Coordinates of C-alpha atoms in Angstrom, one line a residue:
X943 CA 0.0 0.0 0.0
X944 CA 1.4 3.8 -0.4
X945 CA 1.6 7.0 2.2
X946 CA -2.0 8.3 0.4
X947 CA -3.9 4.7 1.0
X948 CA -2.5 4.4 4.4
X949 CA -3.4 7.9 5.1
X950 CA -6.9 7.1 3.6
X951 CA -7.0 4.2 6.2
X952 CA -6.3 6.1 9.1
X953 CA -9.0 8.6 8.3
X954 CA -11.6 5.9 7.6
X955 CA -10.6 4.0 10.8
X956 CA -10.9 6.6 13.0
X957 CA -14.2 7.8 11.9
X958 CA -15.0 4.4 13.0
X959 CA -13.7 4.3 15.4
X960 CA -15.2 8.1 16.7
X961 CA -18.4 6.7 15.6
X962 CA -18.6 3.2 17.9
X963 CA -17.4 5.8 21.3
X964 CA -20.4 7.6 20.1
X965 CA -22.6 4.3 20.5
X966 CA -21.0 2.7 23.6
X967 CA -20.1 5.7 25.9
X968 CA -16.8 6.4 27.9
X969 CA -18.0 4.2 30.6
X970 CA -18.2 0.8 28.4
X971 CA -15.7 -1.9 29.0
X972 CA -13.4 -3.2 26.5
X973 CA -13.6 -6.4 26.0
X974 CA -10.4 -6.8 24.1
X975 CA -8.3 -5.1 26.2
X976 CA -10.1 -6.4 29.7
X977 CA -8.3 -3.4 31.7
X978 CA -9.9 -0.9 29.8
X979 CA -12.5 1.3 29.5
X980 CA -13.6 3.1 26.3
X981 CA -12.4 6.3 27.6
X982 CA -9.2 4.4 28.4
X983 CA -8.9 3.5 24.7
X984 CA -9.7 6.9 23.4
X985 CA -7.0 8.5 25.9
X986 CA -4.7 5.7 24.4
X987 CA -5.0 6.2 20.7
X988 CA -6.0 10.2 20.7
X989 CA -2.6 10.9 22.7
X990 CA -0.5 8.5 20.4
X991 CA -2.1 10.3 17.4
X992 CA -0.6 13.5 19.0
X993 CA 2.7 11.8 19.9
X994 CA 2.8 10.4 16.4
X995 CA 2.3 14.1 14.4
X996 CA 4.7 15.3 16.8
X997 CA 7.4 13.5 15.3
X998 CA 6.3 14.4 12.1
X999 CA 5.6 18.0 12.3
X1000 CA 8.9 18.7 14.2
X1001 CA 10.8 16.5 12.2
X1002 CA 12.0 14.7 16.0
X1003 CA 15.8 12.6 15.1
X1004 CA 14.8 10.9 19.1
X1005 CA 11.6 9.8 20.1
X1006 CA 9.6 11.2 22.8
X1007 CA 9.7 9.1 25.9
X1008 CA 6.2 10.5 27.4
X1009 CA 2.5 11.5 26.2
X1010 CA 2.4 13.9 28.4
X1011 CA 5.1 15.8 26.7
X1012 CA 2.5 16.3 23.6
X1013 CA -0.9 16.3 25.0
X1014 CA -1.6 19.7 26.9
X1015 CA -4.9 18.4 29.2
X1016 CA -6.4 14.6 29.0
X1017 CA -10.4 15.3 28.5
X1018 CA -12.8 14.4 30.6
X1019 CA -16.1 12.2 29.5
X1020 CA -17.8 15.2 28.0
X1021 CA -14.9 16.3 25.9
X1022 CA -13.3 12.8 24.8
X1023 CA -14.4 12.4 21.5
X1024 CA -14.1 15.9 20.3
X1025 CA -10.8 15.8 21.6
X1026 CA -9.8 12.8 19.9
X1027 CA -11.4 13.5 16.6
X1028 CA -9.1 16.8 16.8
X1029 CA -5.9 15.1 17.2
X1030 CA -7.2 12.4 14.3
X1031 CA -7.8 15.1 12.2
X1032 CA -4.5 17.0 13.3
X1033 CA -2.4 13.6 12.5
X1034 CA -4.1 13.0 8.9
X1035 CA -3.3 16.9 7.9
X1036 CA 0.2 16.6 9.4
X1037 CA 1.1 13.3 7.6
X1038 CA -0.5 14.7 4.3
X1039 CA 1.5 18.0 4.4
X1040 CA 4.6 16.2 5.2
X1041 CA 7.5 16.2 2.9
X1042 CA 8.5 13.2 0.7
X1043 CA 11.9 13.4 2.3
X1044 CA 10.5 13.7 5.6
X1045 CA 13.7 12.7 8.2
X1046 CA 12.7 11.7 11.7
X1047 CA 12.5 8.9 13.9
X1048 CA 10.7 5.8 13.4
X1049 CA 11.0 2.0 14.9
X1050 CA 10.2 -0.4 11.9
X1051 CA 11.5 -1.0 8.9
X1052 CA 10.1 1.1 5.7
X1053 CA 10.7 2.6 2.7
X1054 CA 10.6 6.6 4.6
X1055 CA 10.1 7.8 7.7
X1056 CA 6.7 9.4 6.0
X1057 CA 5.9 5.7 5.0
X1058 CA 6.3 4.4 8.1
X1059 CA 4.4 6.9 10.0
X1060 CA 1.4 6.6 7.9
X1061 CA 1.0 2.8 8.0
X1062 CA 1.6 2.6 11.6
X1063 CA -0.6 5.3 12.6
X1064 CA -3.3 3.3 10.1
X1065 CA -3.1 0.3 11.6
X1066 CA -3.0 1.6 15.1
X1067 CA -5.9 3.0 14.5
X1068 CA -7.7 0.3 12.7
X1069 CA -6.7 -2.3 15.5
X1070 CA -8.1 0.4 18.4
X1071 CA -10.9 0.5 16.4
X1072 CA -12.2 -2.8 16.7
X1073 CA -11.5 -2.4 20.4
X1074 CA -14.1 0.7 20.2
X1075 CA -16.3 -2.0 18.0
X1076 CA -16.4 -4.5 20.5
X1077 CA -17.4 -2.0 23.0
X1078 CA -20.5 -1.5 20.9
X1079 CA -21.3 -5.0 20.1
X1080 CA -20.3 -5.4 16.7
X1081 CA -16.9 -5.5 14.9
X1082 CA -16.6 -4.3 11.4
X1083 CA -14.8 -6.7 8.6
X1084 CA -11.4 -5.4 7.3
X1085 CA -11.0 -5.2 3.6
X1086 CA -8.7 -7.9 2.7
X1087 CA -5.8 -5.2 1.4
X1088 CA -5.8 -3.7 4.4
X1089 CA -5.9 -6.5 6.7
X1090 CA -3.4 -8.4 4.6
X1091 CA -0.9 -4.9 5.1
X1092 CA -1.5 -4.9 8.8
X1093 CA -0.6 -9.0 8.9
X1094 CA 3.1 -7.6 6.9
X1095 CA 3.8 -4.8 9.0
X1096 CA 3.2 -7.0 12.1
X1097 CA 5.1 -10.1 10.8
X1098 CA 7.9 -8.3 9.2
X1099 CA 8.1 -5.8 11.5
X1100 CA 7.0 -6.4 14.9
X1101 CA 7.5 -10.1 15.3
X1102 CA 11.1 -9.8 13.5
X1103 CA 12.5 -7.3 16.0
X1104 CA 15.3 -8.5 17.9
X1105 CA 14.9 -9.5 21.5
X1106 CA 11.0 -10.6 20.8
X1107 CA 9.8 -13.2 23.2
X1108 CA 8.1 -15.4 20.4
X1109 CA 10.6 -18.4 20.6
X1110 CA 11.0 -21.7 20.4
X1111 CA 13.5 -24.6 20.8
X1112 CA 13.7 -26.5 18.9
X1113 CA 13.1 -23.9 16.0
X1114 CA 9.3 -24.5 14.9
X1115 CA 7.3 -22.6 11.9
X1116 CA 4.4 -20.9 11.0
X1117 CA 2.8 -20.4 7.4
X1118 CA -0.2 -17.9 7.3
X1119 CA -2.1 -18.2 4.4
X1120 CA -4.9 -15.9 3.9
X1121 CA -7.8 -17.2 1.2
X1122 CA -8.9 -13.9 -0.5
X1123 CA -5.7 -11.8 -1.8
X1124 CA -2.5 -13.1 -2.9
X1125 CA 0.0 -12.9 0.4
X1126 CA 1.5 -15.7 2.4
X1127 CA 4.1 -15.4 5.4
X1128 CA 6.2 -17.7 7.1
X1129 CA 7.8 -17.6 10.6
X1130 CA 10.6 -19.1 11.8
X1131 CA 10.1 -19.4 15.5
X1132 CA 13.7 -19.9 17.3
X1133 CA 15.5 -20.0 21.0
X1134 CA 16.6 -16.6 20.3
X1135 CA 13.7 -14.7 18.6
X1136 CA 11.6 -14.7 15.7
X1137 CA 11.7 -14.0 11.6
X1138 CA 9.2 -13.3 9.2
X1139 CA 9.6 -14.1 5.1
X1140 CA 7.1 -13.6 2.9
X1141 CA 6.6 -17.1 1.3
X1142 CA 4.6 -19.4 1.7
X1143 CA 5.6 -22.9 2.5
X1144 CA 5.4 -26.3 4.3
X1145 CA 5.4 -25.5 8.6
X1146 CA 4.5 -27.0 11.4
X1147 CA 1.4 -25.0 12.0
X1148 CA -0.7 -23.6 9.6
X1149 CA -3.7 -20.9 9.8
X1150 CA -5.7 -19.8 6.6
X1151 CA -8.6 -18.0 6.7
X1152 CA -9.9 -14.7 5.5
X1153 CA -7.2 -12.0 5.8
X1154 CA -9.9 -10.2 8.0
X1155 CA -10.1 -12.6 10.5
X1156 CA -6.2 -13.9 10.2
X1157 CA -5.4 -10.5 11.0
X1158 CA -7.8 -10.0 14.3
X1159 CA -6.4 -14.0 15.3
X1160 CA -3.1 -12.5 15.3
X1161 CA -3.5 -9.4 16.7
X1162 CA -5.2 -11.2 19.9
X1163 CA -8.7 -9.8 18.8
X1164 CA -10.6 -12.9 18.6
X1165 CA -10.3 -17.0 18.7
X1166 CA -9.8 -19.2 16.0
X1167 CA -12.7 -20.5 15.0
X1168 CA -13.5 -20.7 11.8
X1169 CA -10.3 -20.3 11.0
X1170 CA -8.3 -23.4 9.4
X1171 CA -5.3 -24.7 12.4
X1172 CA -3.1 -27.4 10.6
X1173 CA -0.5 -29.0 12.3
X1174 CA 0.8 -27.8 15.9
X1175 CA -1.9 -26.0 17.0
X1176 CA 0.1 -25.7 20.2
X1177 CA 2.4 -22.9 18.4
X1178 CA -0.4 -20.7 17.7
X1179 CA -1.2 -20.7 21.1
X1180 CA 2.4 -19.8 22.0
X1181 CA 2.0 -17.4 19.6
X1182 CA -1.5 -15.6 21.0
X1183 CA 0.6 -15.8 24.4
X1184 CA 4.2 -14.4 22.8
X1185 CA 3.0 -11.9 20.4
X1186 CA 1.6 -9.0 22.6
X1187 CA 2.6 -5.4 21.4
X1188 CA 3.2 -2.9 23.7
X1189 CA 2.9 1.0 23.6
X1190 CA 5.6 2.5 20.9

């Protein structure tokens, strides 16, 4: 996907995501993130918005350590979604204005800082918004382009990070296969970390499904069924208990 689709993601998610914190209230728990509240989640994702456009906007070569460096008040109830749909709004404008040869810190692998910033911010959002969803009571399907993206960025990126705790020894694999777009990943599971390819391939556990629901399995969002489990099933579960991204 390009910066302009990613950036089109991030606006579509968060009206979304706005929309369900309309339906549920502040007060609504969570239930994919069982510590949370919605106006826990909104706090979450409207002050990394602001952290994120930070970098951006001022060009930052070190990443800032706290949110409270960027946001100047955290809302109460009757302000929350007005203040997050302000800093959404903020981060879309900031990553659209941005320069092509935008330098500034980043944490993953991409083509540009720019690029980076826009697909992270779009699937941050995208994931937080099912969160919101599930608040409301329903959870609205990914479209397989986007969902397959979000699987790369978290395969390649996330789970191939040095010092991850996804490991296993022996070394074991796993093949995702999504049915509905052309994409396949493999990961080699070690004793000292974790690396994504995209192949596809023979493993020791396989899951195919639709990249919407491969991508919310992966992410922790929901169980596997439904979806196809070949081989080890054992490793996915390591996986759902390894594979748990924290803040930025």
């Amino acid at each position: 996907m390009e910066i302009r689709e990613h950036i089109a993601v991030l606006r579509r998610e968060g009206a979304l995501l706005a929309a369900a914190v309309a339906a549920s209230g502040p007060d609504a728990p969570v239930p994919t993130c069982p510590d949370w509240r919605v106006r826990d989640l909104v706090r979450h994702v409207g002050g990394v918005h602001r952290w994120a456009a930070a970098h951006v906007a001022e060009g930052r070569a070190r990443p800032i350590a706290d949110l409270d460096a960027v946001v100047a008040a955290w809302p109460g109830d009757g302000d929350l979604l007005e203040w997050f749909c302000e800093g959404h709004a903020r981060l879309a404008a900031t990553l659209e204005e941005a320069p092509p040869d935008l330098d500034c810190w980043s944490f993953l692998p991409a083509p540009s800082p720019l690029a980076f910033w826009a697909r992270r911010q779009a699937h941050e959002t995208a994931i937080h918004r099912v969160d919101a969803e599930s608040a409301a009571g329903m959870v609205t399907r990914f479209a397989p382009e986007v969902a397959a993206d979000g699987i790369d960025e978290l395969v390649m990126g996330f789970v191939s990070r040095p010092g991850g705790r996804l490991r296993s020894d022996p070394p074991r694999t796993l093949a995702i296969l999504p049915t509905d777009v052309e994409a396949g990943w493999r990961v080699l599971i070690g004793p000292d970390g974790s690396c994504g390819h995209r192949e596809p391939g023979e493993a020791g556990c396989t899951v195919r499904g639709a990249a919407s629901d491969l991508h919310l399995l992966l992410w922790n969002r929901r169980d596997a069924e439904g979806i196809e489990v070949l081989g080890d099933a054992e490793l996915l579960e390591r996986w759902r208990g390894s594979v748990q991204v924290r803040g930025r």
